[in-house]
mmCIF file of C-alpha atoms in Angstrom:
data_model
loop_
_atom_site.group_PDB
_atom_site.id
_atom_site.type_symbol
_atom_site.label_atom_id
_atom_site.label_comp_id
_atom_site.label_asym_id
_atom_site.label_seq_id
_atom_site.Cartn_x
_atom_site.Cartn_y
_atom_site.Cartn_z
ATOM 1 C CA MET B 1416 -30.045 -22.359 65.345
ATOM 2 C CA SER B 1417 -28.055 -22.797 68.552
ATOM 3 C CA ILE B 1418 -28.809 -19.189 69.546
ATOM 4 C CA ILE B 1419 -32.549 -19.715 69.046
ATOM 5 C CA CYS B 1420 -32.404 -22.955 71.044
ATOM 6 C CA SER B 1421 -30.491 -21.238 73.849
ATOM 7 C CA LEU B 1422 -32.976 -18.362 74.021
ATOM 8 C CA THR B 1423 -35.866 -20.834 74.081
ATOM 9 C CA PHE B 1424 -34.276 -22.723 76.971
ATOM 10 C CA LEU B 1425 -33.553 -19.518 78.912
ATOM 11 C CA LYS B 1426 -37.142 -18.404 78.477
ATOM 12 C CA LYS B 1427 -38.432 -21.785 79.587
ATOM 13 C CA ILE B 1428 -36.207 -22.095 82.621
ATOM 14 C CA GLY B 1429 -36.878 -18.510 83.616
ATOM 15 C CA ILE B 1430 -40.622 -19.161 83.664
ATOM 16 C CA ILE B 1431 -40.279 -22.425 85.545
ATOM 17 C CA LEU B 1432 -38.075 -21.027 88.277
ATOM 18 C CA ASN B 1433 -39.347 -17.488 88.766
ATOM 19 C CA LYS B 1434 -41.769 -18.117 91.637
ATOM 20 C CA GLU B 1435 -40.870 -18.375 95.304
ATOM 21 C CA SER B 1436 -41.357 -21.643 97.090
ATOM 22 C CA THR B 1437 -42.526 -22.242 100.622
ATOM 23 C CA LEU B 1438 -39.012 -23.357 101.560
ATOM 24 C CA THR B 1439 -37.211 -20.250 100.301
ATOM 25 C CA ALA B 1440 -36.872 -18.922 103.835
ATOM 26 C CA LEU B 1441 -35.035 -22.081 104.795
ATOM 27 C CA CYS B 1442 -32.487 -21.550 102.029
ATOM 28 C CA ARG B 1443 -31.899 -17.784 102.257
ATOM 29 C CA ILE B 1444 -28.628 -16.669 103.746
ATOM 30 C CA ASP B 1445 -29.637 -13.014 103.949
ATOM 31 C CA THR B 1446 -31.992 -13.822 106.842
ATOM 32 C CA MET B 1447 -29.040 -15.019 108.947
ATOM 33 C CA PRO B 1448 -26.202 -12.982 110.456
ATOM 34 C CA ILE B 1449 -22.816 -13.232 108.757
ATOM 35 C CA SER B 1450 -20.464 -14.959 111.177
ATOM 36 C CA MET B 1451 -16.986 -13.555 111.749
ATOM 37 C CA ASN B 1452 -15.734 -16.723 113.416
ATOM 38 C CA LYS B 1453 -13.126 -18.455 111.248
ATOM 39 C CA ASN B 1454 -14.133 -21.880 112.598
ATOM 40 C CA VAL B 1455 -17.540 -21.489 110.949
ATOM 41 C CA TRP B 1456 -16.062 -20.807 107.527
ATOM 42 C CA ILE B 1457 -13.390 -23.486 107.834
ATOM 43 C CA SER B 1458 -16.108 -26.007 108.631
ATOM 44 C CA ILE B 1459 -18.313 -24.787 105.770
ATOM 45 C CA THR B 1460 -15.361 -25.090 103.390
ATOM 46 C CA VAL B 1461 -14.679 -28.669 104.531
ATOM 47 C CA ILE B 1462 -18.351 -29.596 104.069
ATOM 48 C CA PHE B 1463 -18.383 -28.030 100.596
ATOM 49 C CA VAL B 1464 -15.241 -29.916 99.571
ATOM 50 C CA ILE B 1465 -16.729 -33.213 100.787
ATOM 51 C CA LEU B 1466 -19.908 -32.545 98.796
ATOM 52 C CA CYS B 1467 -17.851 -31.754 95.684
ATOM 53 C CA ILE B 1468 -15.842 -34.973 96.060
ATOM 54 C CA GLY B 1469 -19.089 -36.921 96.331
ATOM 55 C CA LEU B 1470 -20.465 -35.150 93.259
ATOM 56 C CA PHE B 1471 -17.408 -35.929 91.148
ATOM 57 C CA ALA B 1472 -17.467 -39.549 92.364
ATOM 58 C CA LEU B 1473 -21.086 -39.935 91.217
ATOM 59 C CA PHE B 1474 -20.328 -38.627 87.737
ATOM 60 C CA TYR B 1475 -17.128 -40.680 87.534
ATOM 61 C CA PHE B 1476 -19.303 -43.804 87.803
ATOM 62 C CA GLN B 1477 -21.867 -42.199 85.528
ATOM 63 C CA ASP B 1478 -23.515 -45.297 84.070
ATOM 64 C CA ILE B 1479 -24.145 -46.895 87.472
ATOM 65 C CA PHE B 1480 -25.309 -43.517 88.787
ATOM 66 C CA VAL B 1481 -27.860 -43.218 85.960
ATOM 67 C CA ILE B 1482 -29.215 -46.706 86.667
ATOM 68 C CA LEU B 1483 -29.577 -45.938 90.381
ATOM 69 C CA LEU B 1484 -31.150 -42.562 89.661
ATOM 70 C CA LEU B 1485 -33.712 -44.113 87.336
ATOM 71 C CA GLY B 1486 -34.402 -46.730 90.001
ATOM 72 C CA LEU B 1487 -35.070 -44.038 92.607
ATOM 73 C CA CYS B 1488 -37.450 -42.296 90.214
ATOM 74 C CA ILE B 1489 -39.290 -45.578 89.578
ATOM 75 C CA LEU B 1490 -39.457 -46.224 93.326
ATOM 76 C CA ALA B 1491 -40.970 -42.787 93.904
ATOM 77 C CA VAL B 1492 -43.576 -43.354 91.186
ATOM 78 C CA VAL B 1493 -44.437 -46.854 92.460
ATOM 79 C CA ASP B 1494 -44.718 -45.569 96.033
ATOM 80 C CA LYS B 1495 -47.141 -42.841 94.944
ATOM 81 C CA CYS B 1496 -49.174 -45.376 92.948
ATOM 82 C CA ILE B 1497 -49.392 -47.680 95.970
ATOM 83 C CA LYS B 1498 -50.572 -44.823 98.184
ATOM 84 C CA PHE B 1499 -53.124 -43.819 95.549
ATOM 85 C CA TYR B 1500 -54.342 -47.417 95.245
ATOM 86 C CA ASN B 1501 -54.647 -47.874 99.011
ATOM 87 C CA LYS B 1502 -56.473 -44.556 99.353
ATOM 88 C CA HIS B 1503 -59.135 -45.535 96.795
ATOM 89 C CA THR B 1504 -59.605 -49.147 97.898
ATOM 90 C CA THR B 1505 -60.288 -48.618 101.598
ATOM 91 C CA LYS B 1506 -63.805 -50.091 101.270
ATOM 92 C CA LEU B 1507 -62.504 -53.372 99.878
ATOM 93 C CA THR B 1508 -61.435 -56.294 102.019
ATOM 94 C CA ARG B 1509 -57.768 -57.137 102.395
ATOM 95 C CA THR B 1510 -58.133 -60.142 100.083
ATOM 96 C CA GLN B 1511 -59.880 -58.080 97.409
ATOM 97 C CA ARG B 1512 -57.180 -55.422 97.574
ATOM 98 C CA ARG B 1513 -54.450 -58.038 97.162
ATOM 99 C CA VAL B 1514 -56.222 -59.662 94.212
ATOM 100 C CA GLY B 1515 -56.692 -56.251 92.600
ATOM 101 C CA ALA B 1516 -53.030 -55.371 93.163
ATOM 102 C CA VAL B 1517 -51.891 -58.666 91.603
ATOM 103 C CA ALA B 1518 -54.183 -58.074 88.619
ATOM 104 C CA VAL B 1519 -52.742 -54.581 88.110
ATOM 105 C CA ILE B 1520 -49.155 -55.892 88.327
ATOM 106 C CA ILE B 1521 -49.883 -58.699 85.825
ATOM 107 C CA ALA B 1522 -51.505 -56.199 83.453
ATOM 108 C CA LEU B 1523 -48.452 -53.936 83.686
ATOM 109 C CA ILE B 1524 -46.041 -56.816 83.028
ATOM 110 C CA VAL B 1525 -48.060 -58.063 80.050
ATOM 111 C CA GLY B 1526 -48.374 -54.530 78.698
ATOM 112 C CA THR B 1527 -44.610 -53.981 79.028
ATOM 113 C CA VAL B 1528 -43.800 -57.260 77.267
ATOM 114 C CA VAL B 1529 -46.227 -56.488 74.453
ATOM 115 C CA PHE B 1530 -44.813 -52.973 74.145
ATOM 116 C CA VAL B 1531 -41.202 -54.175 73.935
ATOM 117 C CA TYR B 1532 -42.056 -56.952 71.458
ATOM 118 C CA THR B 1533 -44.085 -54.736 69.130
ATOM 119 C CA GLN B 1534 -41.544 -51.929 69.176
ATOM 120 C CA MET B 1535 -38.627 -54.260 68.527
ATOM 121 C CA ALA B 1536 -40.583 -55.872 65.675
ATOM 122 C CA SER B 1537 -41.133 -52.411 64.210
ATOM 123 C CA PHE B 1538 -37.433 -51.670 64.402
ATOM 124 C CA SER B 1539 -36.274 -55.056 63.038
ATOM 125 C CA SER B 1540 -36.510 -53.922 59.414
ATOM 126 C CA LEU B 1541 -35.454 -50.408 60.266
ATOM 127 C CA PHE B 1542 -31.708 -51.054 60.403
ATOM 128 C CA ASP B 1543 -31.623 -51.903 56.674
ATOM 129 C CA ASP B 1544 -33.567 -48.707 55.998
ATOM 130 C CA MET B 1545 -31.052 -46.711 58.038
ATOM 131 C CA THR B 1546 -28.185 -48.147 56.019
ATOM 132 C CA ASN B 1547 -30.038 -47.267 52.827
ATOM 133 C CA ILE B 1548 -30.550 -43.709 54.071
ATOM 134 C CA GLN B 1549 -26.844 -43.332 54.807
ATOM 135 C CA ASN B 1550 -25.923 -44.616 51.340
ATOM 136 C CA MET B 1551 -28.599 -42.412 49.794
ATOM 137 C CA ILE B 1552 -27.200 -39.298 51.458
ATOM 138 C CA GLU B 1553 -23.674 -40.059 50.265
ATOM 139 C CA GLU B 1554 -24.823 -40.900 46.724
ATOM 140 C CA GLY B 1555 -26.973 -37.775 46.606
ATOM 141 C CA THR B 1556 -23.978 -35.698 47.623
ATOM 142 C CA GLN B 1557 -21.932 -37.162 44.787
ATOM 143 C CA ILE B 1558 -24.715 -36.419 42.276
ATOM 144 C CA ILE B 1559 -24.978 -32.807 43.441
ATOM 145 C CA LEU B 1560 -21.223 -32.364 43.261
ATOM 146 C CA ALA B 1561 -21.161 -33.857 39.763
ATOM 147 C CA ILE B 1562 -23.446 -31.022 38.646
ATOM 148 C CA PHE B 1563 -20.904 -28.514 39.907
ATOM 149 C CA ASP B 1564 -17.957 -30.180 38.206
ATOM 150 C CA VAL B 1565 -16.315 -26.780 37.806
ATOM 151 C CA LEU B 1566 -15.239 -26.942 41.451
ATOM 152 C CA PRO B 1567 -11.651 -27.976 42.138
ATOM 153 C CA GLU B 1568 -11.207 -31.647 42.914
ATOM 154 C CA SER B 1569 -9.758 -30.884 46.343
ATOM 155 C CA ILE B 1570 -12.933 -29.022 47.367
ATOM 156 C CA ILE B 1571 -15.148 -31.827 46.045
ATOM 157 C CA ASN B 1572 -13.167 -34.432 47.988
ATOM 158 C CA SER B 1573 -13.333 -32.273 51.102
ATOM 159 C CA ILE B 1574 -17.126 -31.946 50.850
ATOM 160 C CA GLU B 1575 -17.545 -35.690 50.301
ATOM 161 C CA GLU B 1576 -15.364 -36.501 53.310
ATOM 162 C CA THR B 1577 -17.265 -34.007 55.488
ATOM 163 C CA VAL B 1578 -20.673 -35.434 54.540
ATOM 164 C CA LYS B 1579 -19.438 -38.997 55.097
ATOM 165 C CA SER B 1580 -17.962 -38.145 58.502
ATOM 166 C CA LEU B 1581 -21.182 -36.404 59.578
ATOM 167 C CA THR B 1582 -23.403 -39.305 58.534
ATOM 168 C CA ASP B 1583 -21.038 -41.804 60.182
ATOM 169 C CA ALA B 1584 -21.110 -39.752 63.389
ATOM 170 C CA VAL B 1585 -24.932 -39.529 63.470
ATOM 171 C CA PHE B 1586 -25.533 -43.224 62.793
ATOM 172 C CA GLY B 1587 -22.668 -44.209 65.088
ATOM 173 C CA MET B 1588 -24.307 -42.198 67.867
ATOM 174 C CA LEU B 1589 -27.597 -44.037 67.296
ATOM 175 C CA MET B 1590 -25.850 -47.422 67.501
ATOM 176 C CA GLN B 1591 -24.044 -46.330 70.661
ATOM 177 C CA MET B 1592 -27.356 -45.318 72.220
ATOM 178 C CA LEU B 1593 -28.758 -48.772 71.499
ATOM 179 C CA SER B 1594 -25.739 -50.508 73.043
ATOM 180 C CA LYS B 1595 -25.946 -48.273 76.128
ATOM 181 C CA ALA B 1596 -29.631 -49.117 76.436
ATOM 182 C CA LEU B 1597 -28.779 -52.833 76.596
ATOM 183 C CA TYR B 1598 -26.225 -52.142 79.346
ATOM 184 C CA TYR B 1599 -28.793 -50.159 81.331
ATOM 185 C CA ILE B 1600 -31.404 -52.894 80.944
ATOM 186 C CA LEU B 1601 -28.965 -55.474 82.326
ATOM 187 C CA GLY B 1602 -28.091 -53.190 85.244
ATOM 188 C CA MET B 1603 -31.772 -52.649 85.996
ATOM 189 C CA ILE B 1604 -32.450 -56.382 86.031
ATOM 190 C CA LEU B 1605 -29.617 -56.933 88.524
ATOM 191 C CA LEU B 1606 -30.102 -53.919 90.830
ATOM 192 C CA TYR B 1607 -33.784 -53.045 90.877
ATOM 193 C CA PRO B 1608 -35.049 -56.149 92.746
ATOM 194 C CA ILE B 1609 -32.555 -55.349 95.532
ATOM 195 C CA MET B 1610 -33.570 -51.673 95.578
ATOM 196 C CA PHE B 1611 -37.281 -52.529 95.746
ATOM 197 C CA ARG B 1612 -36.716 -54.996 98.598
ATOM 198 C CA LEU B 1613 -34.671 -52.506 100.611
ATOM 199 C CA TYR B 1614 -37.192 -49.718 100.071
ATOM 200 C CA PHE B 1615 -40.472 -51.525 100.700
ATOM 201 C CA LYS B 1616 -39.368 -54.099 103.290
ATOM 202 C CA ASP B 1617 -36.407 -52.606 105.155
ATOM 203 C CA ARG B 1618 -36.831 -48.824 104.773
ATOM 204 C CA GLY B 1619 -38.053 -48.404 108.354
ATOM 205 C CA ARG B 1620 -35.001 -50.168 109.737
ATOM 206 C CA ILE B 1621 -32.659 -48.277 107.400
ATOM 207 C CA LYS B 1622 -34.214 -44.936 108.402
ATOM 208 C CA THR B 1623 -33.841 -45.768 112.096
ATOM 209 C CA MET B 1624 -30.206 -46.782 111.534
ATOM 210 C CA ILE B 1625 -29.404 -43.513 109.723
ATOM 211 C CA LEU B 1626 -31.094 -41.385 112.386
ATOM 212 C CA GLY B 1627 -29.201 -43.289 115.068
ATOM 213 C CA MET B 1628 -25.887 -42.342 113.456
ATOM 214 C CA VAL B 1629 -26.691 -38.610 113.713
ATOM 215 C CA PRO B 1630 -25.707 -36.966 117.045
ATOM 216 C CA LYS B 1631 -28.682 -35.636 119.000
ATOM 217 C CA LYS B 1632 -27.553 -32.018 118.845
ATOM 218 C CA PHE B 1633 -27.588 -32.236 115.034
ATOM 219 C CA SER B 1634 -30.829 -34.206 114.735
ATOM 220 C CA GLU B 1635 -33.041 -31.140 114.238
ATOM 221 C CA SER B 1636 -30.849 -29.658 111.508
ATOM 222 C CA PHE B 1637 -30.541 -33.063 109.846
ATOM 223 C CA GLY B 1638 -34.314 -33.460 109.865
ATOM 224 C CA ASN B 1639 -34.889 -29.962 108.456
ATOM 225 C CA ALA B 1640 -32.346 -30.473 105.676
ATOM 226 C CA SER B 1641 -33.692 -33.922 104.755
ATOM 227 C CA SER B 1642 -37.283 -32.688 104.652
ATOM 228 C CA ALA B 1643 -36.383 -29.617 102.581
ATOM 229 C CA ILE B 1644 -34.281 -31.622 100.108
ATOM 230 C CA LEU B 1645 -36.982 -34.252 99.584
ATOM 231 C CA THR B 1646 -39.671 -31.598 99.116
ATOM 232 C CA GLN B 1647 -37.719 -29.501 96.634
ATOM 233 C CA ILE B 1648 -36.360 -32.445 94.635
ATOM 234 C CA ASN B 1649 -39.847 -33.968 94.519
ATOM 235 C CA LYS B 1650 -41.237 -30.704 93.127
ATOM 236 C CA PHE B 1651 -38.530 -30.537 90.488
ATOM 237 C CA PHE B 1652 -38.974 -34.094 89.261
ATOM 238 C CA VAL B 1653 -42.784 -33.870 89.327
ATOM 239 C CA ALA B 1654 -42.474 -30.842 87.027
ATOM 240 C CA LYS B 1655 -40.167 -32.693 84.640
ATOM 241 C CA VAL B 1656 -42.342 -35.846 84.672
ATOM 242 C CA ILE B 1657 -45.431 -33.805 83.778
ATOM 243 C CA GLU B 1658 -43.549 -32.165 80.931
ATOM 244 C CA SER B 1659 -42.067 -35.444 79.628
ATOM 245 C CA ILE B 1660 -45.372 -37.359 79.708
ATOM 246 C CA ALA B 1661 -47.240 -34.574 77.935
ATOM 247 C CA LEU B 1662 -44.639 -34.325 75.163
ATOM 248 C CA ALA B 1663 -44.460 -38.118 74.827
ATOM 249 C CA VAL B 1664 -48.239 -38.335 74.368
ATOM 250 C CA ILE B 1665 -48.337 -35.485 71.831
ATOM 251 C CA THR B 1666 -45.501 -36.819 69.681
ATOM 252 C CA SER B 1667 -46.593 -40.469 69.952
ATOM 253 C CA VAL B 1668 -50.051 -39.560 68.611
ATOM 254 C CA GLY B 1669 -48.474 -37.519 65.814
ATOM 255 C CA PHE B 1670 -46.029 -40.265 64.815
ATOM 256 C CA PHE B 1671 -48.813 -42.868 64.918
ATOM 257 C CA LEU B 1672 -50.985 -40.815 62.564
ATOM 258 C CA LEU B 1673 -48.013 -40.488 60.199
ATOM 259 C CA GLY B 1674 -47.424 -44.262 60.221
ATOM 260 C CA ILE B 1675 -43.925 -44.053 61.718
ATOM 261 C CA PRO B 1676 -42.557 -47.474 62.830
ATOM 262 C CA GLY B 1677 -41.905 -47.605 66.582
ATOM 263 C CA TRP B 1678 -44.089 -44.527 67.126
ATOM 264 C CA LEU B 1679 -44.616 -45.163 70.831
ATOM 265 C CA PHE B 1680 -40.927 -45.738 71.566
ATOM 266 C CA LEU B 1681 -39.976 -42.628 69.591
ATOM 267 C CA GLY B 1682 -42.563 -40.557 71.434
ATOM 268 C CA ILE B 1683 -41.268 -41.689 74.829
ATOM 269 C CA LEU B 1684 -37.703 -41.018 73.658
ATOM 270 C CA PHE B 1685 -38.766 -37.522 72.558
ATOM 271 C CA GLY B 1686 -40.231 -36.772 75.997
ATOM 272 C CA LEU B 1687 -37.112 -38.006 77.789
ATOM 273 C CA LEU B 1688 -34.524 -36.283 75.585
ATOM 274 C CA ASN B 1689 -36.420 -32.992 75.851
ATOM 275 C CA ASN B 1690 -35.096 -32.753 79.426
ATOM 276 C CA VAL B 1691 -31.577 -32.134 78.092
ATOM 277 C CA PRO B 1692 -31.198 -28.321 77.973
ATOM 278 C CA TYR B 1693 -30.200 -26.596 74.730
ATOM 279 C CA ILE B 1694 -29.620 -29.658 72.554
ATOM 280 C CA GLY B 1695 -32.368 -31.996 73.808
ATOM 281 C CA PRO B 1696 -35.206 -30.684 71.611
ATOM 282 C CA TRP B 1697 -33.036 -31.046 68.498
ATOM 283 C CA ILE B 1698 -31.571 -34.462 69.344
ATOM 284 C CA SER B 1699 -35.043 -35.836 70.112
ATOM 285 C CA THR B 1700 -36.151 -34.889 66.584
ATOM 286 C CA ILE B 1701 -33.335 -36.709 64.753
ATOM 287 C CA PRO B 1702 -34.460 -40.388 65.157
ATOM 288 C CA PRO B 1703 -38.072 -39.898 63.952
ATOM 289 C CA LEU B 1704 -36.852 -37.557 61.214
ATOM 290 C CA LEU B 1705 -34.468 -40.204 59.855
ATOM 291 C CA ILE B 1706 -37.196 -42.852 59.983
ATOM 292 C CA GLY B 1707 -39.585 -40.494 58.209
ATOM 293 C CA LEU B 1708 -36.930 -39.908 55.562
ATOM 294 C CA ALA B 1709 -36.728 -43.668 55.028
ATOM 295 C CA ILE B 1710 -40.431 -43.568 54.113
ATOM 296 C CA SER B 1711 -40.548 -40.370 52.038
ATOM 297 C CA TRP B 1712 -39.387 -36.792 52.161
ATOM 298 C CA GLN B 1713 -43.014 -35.663 52.700
ATOM 299 C CA THR B 1714 -43.218 -37.844 55.827
ATOM 300 C CA ALA B 1715 -39.943 -36.385 57.090
ATOM 301 C CA ILE B 1716 -41.348 -32.864 56.743
ATOM 302 C CA LEU B 1717 -44.519 -33.859 58.635
ATOM 303 C CA VAL B 1718 -42.381 -35.391 61.392
ATOM 304 C CA LEU B 1719 -40.565 -32.073 61.718
ATOM 305 C CA VAL B 1720 -43.925 -30.278 61.929
ATOM 306 C CA VAL B 1721 -45.071 -32.602 64.743
ATOM 307 C CA SER B 1722 -41.852 -31.922 66.654
ATOM 308 C CA LEU B 1723 -42.226 -28.157 66.252
ATOM 309 C CA ILE B 1724 -45.861 -28.281 67.421
ATOM 310 C CA ALA B 1725 -44.841 -30.288 70.493
ATOM 311 C CA GLN B 1726 -42.114 -27.757 71.324
ATOM 312 C CA ALA B 1727 -44.538 -24.863 70.882
ATOM 313 C CA ILE B 1728 -47.061 -26.474 73.250
ATOM 314 C CA ASP B 1729 -44.256 -27.111 75.741
ATOM 315 C CA ASN B 1730 -42.879 -23.551 75.664
ATOM 316 C CA TYR B 1731 -46.137 -21.634 75.569
ATOM 317 C CA TYR B 1732 -48.558 -23.805 77.560
ATOM 318 C CA LEU B 1733 -47.011 -26.612 79.626
ATOM 319 C CA VAL B 1734 -44.206 -24.563 81.177
ATOM 320 C CA PRO B 1735 -46.091 -21.326 81.980
ATOM 321 C CA TYR B 1736 -49.384 -22.836 83.183
ATOM 322 C CA MET B 1737 -48.585 -26.300 84.559
ATOM 323 C CA ILE B 1738 -44.983 -26.293 85.809
ATOM 324 C CA SER B 1739 -44.155 -22.709 86.817
ATOM 325 C CA ASP B 1740 -45.042 -23.129 90.506
ATOM 326 C CA LYS B 1741 -43.052 -26.319 91.126
ATOM 327 C CA VAL B 1742 -39.488 -25.033 91.642
ATOM 328 C CA SER B 1743 -37.861 -21.787 92.766
ATOM 329 C CA VAL B 1744 -34.337 -20.893 91.635
ATOM 330 C CA SER B 1745 -33.088 -17.611 90.186
ATOM 331 C CA PRO B 1746 -32.993 -17.692 86.345
ATOM 332 C CA PHE B 1747 -29.498 -16.164 86.340
ATOM 333 C CA THR B 1748 -28.300 -18.839 88.781
ATOM 334 C CA THR B 1749 -29.867 -21.481 86.560
ATOM 335 C CA VAL B 1750 -27.989 -20.301 83.470
ATOM 336 C CA ILE B 1751 -24.648 -20.314 85.312
ATOM 337 C CA LEU B 1752 -25.328 -23.766 86.771
ATOM 338 C CA VAL B 1753 -26.284 -25.273 83.426
ATOM 339 C CA LEU B 1754 -23.193 -23.883 81.702
ATOM 340 C CA VAL B 1755 -20.808 -24.992 84.470
ATOM 341 C CA PHE B 1756 -22.298 -28.487 84.810
ATOM 342 C CA ALA B 1757 -22.353 -28.906 81.030
ATOM 343 C CA GLN B 1758 -18.643 -28.101 80.891
ATOM 344 C CA LEU B 1759 -17.799 -30.467 83.761
ATOM 345 C CA PHE B 1760 -20.211 -33.373 83.316
ATOM 346 C CA GLY B 1761 -21.799 -33.105 79.857
ATOM 347 C CA ALA B 1762 -25.473 -33.597 79.038
ATOM 348 C CA LEU B 1763 -26.264 -35.497 82.254
ATOM 349 C CA GLY B 1764 -24.784 -32.644 84.261
ATOM 350 C CA MET B 1765 -27.023 -30.176 82.427
ATOM 351 C CA ILE B 1766 -30.093 -32.207 83.391
ATOM 352 C CA LEU B 1767 -29.107 -32.613 87.057
ATOM 353 C CA SER B 1768 -27.574 -29.176 87.660
ATOM 354 C CA ILE B 1769 -30.667 -27.782 89.424
ATOM 355 C CA PRO B 1770 -31.258 -30.798 91.728
ATOM 356 C CA PHE B 1771 -27.625 -30.813 92.843
ATOM 357 C CA TYR B 1772 -27.709 -27.057 93.407
ATOM 358 C CA ILE B 1773 -30.800 -27.488 95.608
ATOM 359 C CA ILE B 1774 -29.098 -30.246 97.634
ATOM 360 C CA PHE B 1775 -25.860 -28.272 98.072
ATOM 361 C CA LYS B 1776 -27.699 -25.097 99.053
ATOM 362 C CA ILE B 1777 -29.920 -26.698 101.682
ATOM 363 C CA ILE B 1778 -27.075 -28.709 103.241
ATOM 364 C CA LEU B 1779 -24.774 -25.679 103.412
ATOM 365 C CA MET B 1780 -27.481 -23.392 104.827
ATOM 366 C CA GLU B 1781 -28.491 -25.848 107.532
ATOM 367 C CA SER B 1782 -24.826 -26.519 108.340
ATOM 368 C CA TYR B 1783 -24.204 -22.782 108.590
ATOM 369 C CA LYS B 1784 -27.101 -22.322 111.023
ATOM 370 C CA GLN B 1785 -25.779 -25.118 113.222
ATOM 371 C CA LEU B 1786 -22.170 -23.875 113.072
ATOM 372 C CA VAL B 1787 -23.174 -20.316 114.016
ATOM 373 C CA GLN B 1788 -24.709 -21.729 117.193
ATOM 374 C CA MET B 1789 -21.662 -23.909 117.895
ATOM 375 C CA PHE B 1790 -19.085 -21.155 117.215
ATOM 376 C CA PRO B 1791 -20.550 -17.776 118.210
ATOM 377 C CA ASP B 1792 -18.619 -14.627 117.343
ATOM 378 C CA ASP B 1793 -16.017 -13.509 119.890
ATOM 379 C CA ALA B 1794 -17.693 -10.100 120.176
ATOM 380 C CA ALA B 1795 -20.979 -11.721 121.100
ATOM 381 C CA LYS B 1796 -19.269 -13.707 123.879
ATOM 382 C CA THR B 1797 -17.301 -10.812 125.393
ATOM 383 C CA THR B 1798 -19.845 -7.971 125.141
ATOM 384 C CA PRO B 1799 -21.403 -7.434 128.595
ATOM 385 C CA PRO B 1800 -25.182 -7.279 128.786
ATOM 386 C CA LYS B 1801 -26.715 -3.806 128.665
ATOM 387 C CA THR B 1802 -28.229 -2.410 131.855
ATOM 388 C CA ALA B 1803 -31.224 -0.139 132.017
ATOM 389 C CA PRO B 1804 -30.384 3.539 132.829
ATOM 390 C CA GLU B 1805 -31.190 4.658 136.349
#
C-alpha cells in the first residue's frame, strides 16, 4: 500500500512541477558565470547557514509557526477578497460599499458560528460511538481467535496485544488532534487580531521601515528576490488551495449523501490532510471510515468508495488540468526535498518542503549575483583590455 501511495504522489508531484515558470531565468545558476573568488563562496556559505538556522528555529517552535502560517494564508485570502469586492463595487457609493462589507462580514460570522455549533452537535454523541467501535474491534478479535483455539496461547496473547495497541494508537491520535485543535484555536484568537491590524493598517509603514534597513546598493537585489518569492509562493499555495477546496467539496457531498455525522467538517479535514504527501490521502480517510463503521459496515465501504473517487478525480483531473502550470520545480528535486524534510521535520516538513526550497533558491541566487559584482574574479581584474590589431 505504501508503495502504491508513493508512486501516486510521485506521479502527482511530477505533473504539478514539470512546467517552466516565468521566473525560472531568475533562479537558474547555469545562466551566470561560476565565480572563482573565495569571498563569494564564503559569503554564500554564511548566508546558507543563517537560512538553515532560521529554518530549524521555525520548526522548533512548530505550533506557533503553524498558527502564524495559517494566519498569513488567511490574510492573503482576505486581501484578495477585499480587492475583488472593491473591483466589483466601484459604481456604489462609499456608504453603500461599507454597508455591503459589514453585511458580508456579519454573514460570514453567523455562518461560522452555525457551522461550528452544528458540527460540534453532530460529534457530541460520536465519542460514545468511537468507544463502542474500539470495544467492538477488541471483542471481535477475541471471537475470531476463539475459533482458532488450536493456536498456542502465546500467539493468541500476542495478537490480542497487537490489536489493542493499534486501536489505542489510532484513537489516541484522534484525541490528540482534537486537543491540538483547541490549542490552535486559542492561539488564533490571541494572535490574529494583531496580525490583521498590522497588515491592513500599518503595512505601508512596516514596508517602508524594512526597505529603509536595506542598503541602497542591495535594494535592487532585495526587490527582485522579494518579488520572485512572493510570486512563486503565491502560485504554490493557490494550486494547493484549489486542490483542497475541490476535494473538500467532493467528499463533503459524498459524506452528506451517506448520512455521516459532521460531514462538512470531515470533508474540510479530508481536503486539508490531502496536502500531506504519501500518508495524507490515507490519514484523511480514517476519521470518516471509523464514523461510517459506527453506523454500519455497508456505510464504511461506501465511505471508502467516496474517498477513492475523490483521489481519482484529484490525480487524473485536478492535478493535470488545473494545477500543472502553477509551480515549476524538477520532479527529482521534489522527491529528494520531500524525503529530507520528512526525516528532519515530519509531516509539516513534507508539506512545506517546496515553499522553503523556493525561498532558499531565490535568496541564494540573488545573493550570488550581488556577490559576483562585489567580488569579481582576480583574472577579470588583472587581464588588460584587448586592443584591435593594426
